[in-house]
Coordinates of C-alpha atoms in Angstrom, one line a residue:
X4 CA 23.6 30.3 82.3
X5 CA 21.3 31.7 79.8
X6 CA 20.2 28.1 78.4
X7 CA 19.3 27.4 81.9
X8 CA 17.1 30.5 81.8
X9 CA 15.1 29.6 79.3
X10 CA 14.8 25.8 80.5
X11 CA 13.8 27.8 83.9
X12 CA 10.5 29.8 82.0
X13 CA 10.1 27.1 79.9
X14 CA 9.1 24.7 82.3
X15 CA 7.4 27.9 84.5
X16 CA 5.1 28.6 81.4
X17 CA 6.7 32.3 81.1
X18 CA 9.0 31.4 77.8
X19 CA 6.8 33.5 75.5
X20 CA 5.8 36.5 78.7
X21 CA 10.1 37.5 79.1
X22 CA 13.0 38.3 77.6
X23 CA 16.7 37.3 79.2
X24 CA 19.9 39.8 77.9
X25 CA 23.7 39.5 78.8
X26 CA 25.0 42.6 77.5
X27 CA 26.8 45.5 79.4
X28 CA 24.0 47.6 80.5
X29 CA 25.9 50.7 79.4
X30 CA 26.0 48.8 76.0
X31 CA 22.2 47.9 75.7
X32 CA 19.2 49.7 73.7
X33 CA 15.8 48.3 73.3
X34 CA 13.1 50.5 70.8
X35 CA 10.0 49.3 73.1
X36 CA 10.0 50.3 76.7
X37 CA 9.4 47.2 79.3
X38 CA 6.7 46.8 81.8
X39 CA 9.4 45.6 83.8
X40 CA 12.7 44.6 84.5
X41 CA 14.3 42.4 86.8
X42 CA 17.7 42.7 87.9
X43 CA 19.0 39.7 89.9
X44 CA 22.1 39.5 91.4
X45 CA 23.7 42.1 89.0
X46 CA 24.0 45.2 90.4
X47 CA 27.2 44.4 93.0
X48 CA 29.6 43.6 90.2
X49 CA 28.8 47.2 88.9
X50 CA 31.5 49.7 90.2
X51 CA 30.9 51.9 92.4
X52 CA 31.0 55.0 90.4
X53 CA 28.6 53.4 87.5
X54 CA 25.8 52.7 90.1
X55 CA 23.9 55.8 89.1
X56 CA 24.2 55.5 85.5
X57 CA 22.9 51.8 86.3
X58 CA 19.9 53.0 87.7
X59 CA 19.3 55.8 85.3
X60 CA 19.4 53.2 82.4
X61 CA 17.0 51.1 84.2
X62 CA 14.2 53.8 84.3
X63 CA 14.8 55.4 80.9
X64 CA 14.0 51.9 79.5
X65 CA 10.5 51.4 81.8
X66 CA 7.2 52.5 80.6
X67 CA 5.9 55.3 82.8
X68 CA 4.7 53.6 85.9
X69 CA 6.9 50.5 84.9
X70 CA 8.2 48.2 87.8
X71 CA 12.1 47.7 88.6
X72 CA 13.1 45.5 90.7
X73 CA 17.0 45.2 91.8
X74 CA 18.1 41.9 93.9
X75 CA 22.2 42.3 95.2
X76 CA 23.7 41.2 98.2
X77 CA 24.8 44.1 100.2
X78 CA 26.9 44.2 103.5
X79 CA 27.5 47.2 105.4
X80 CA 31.4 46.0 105.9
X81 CA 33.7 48.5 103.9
X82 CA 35.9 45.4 103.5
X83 CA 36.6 44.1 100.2
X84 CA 35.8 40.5 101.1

């Protein structure tokens, strides 16, 4: 999935503009703040009880006035499937 990715900004210009991590977000430390981060299609395999610390880790890693944006499908079914 990654390689794809990079083929992905690679062939949009963006290669040298963005990063791309797989790590557990719990897990992951950066020692510049971004601009930005994009979250796609992530946040509904978080549990439940880790969404706040989720969003927390987002904005401590943003510069002040930095952008987050969060894609996720959502339903408002309380069933698992």
């Amino acid at each position: 999935m990654r390689n794809k990715a990079y083929r992905w900004l690679d062939f949009r210009g963006a290669l040298q503009k963005c990063q791309i991590h797989l790590v557990d977000f719990r897990k992951f430390q950066n020692k510049e703040p971004y601009d930005r981060i994009v979250s796609i299609g992530m946040v509904e395999h978080v549990p439940l009880n880790d969404l706040f610390e989720y969003y927390v880790k987002a904005f401590q890693l943003l510069t002040p006035g930095g952008l987050f944006l969060c894609q996720g499908i959502s339903s408002s079914s309380t069933s698992p499937f």
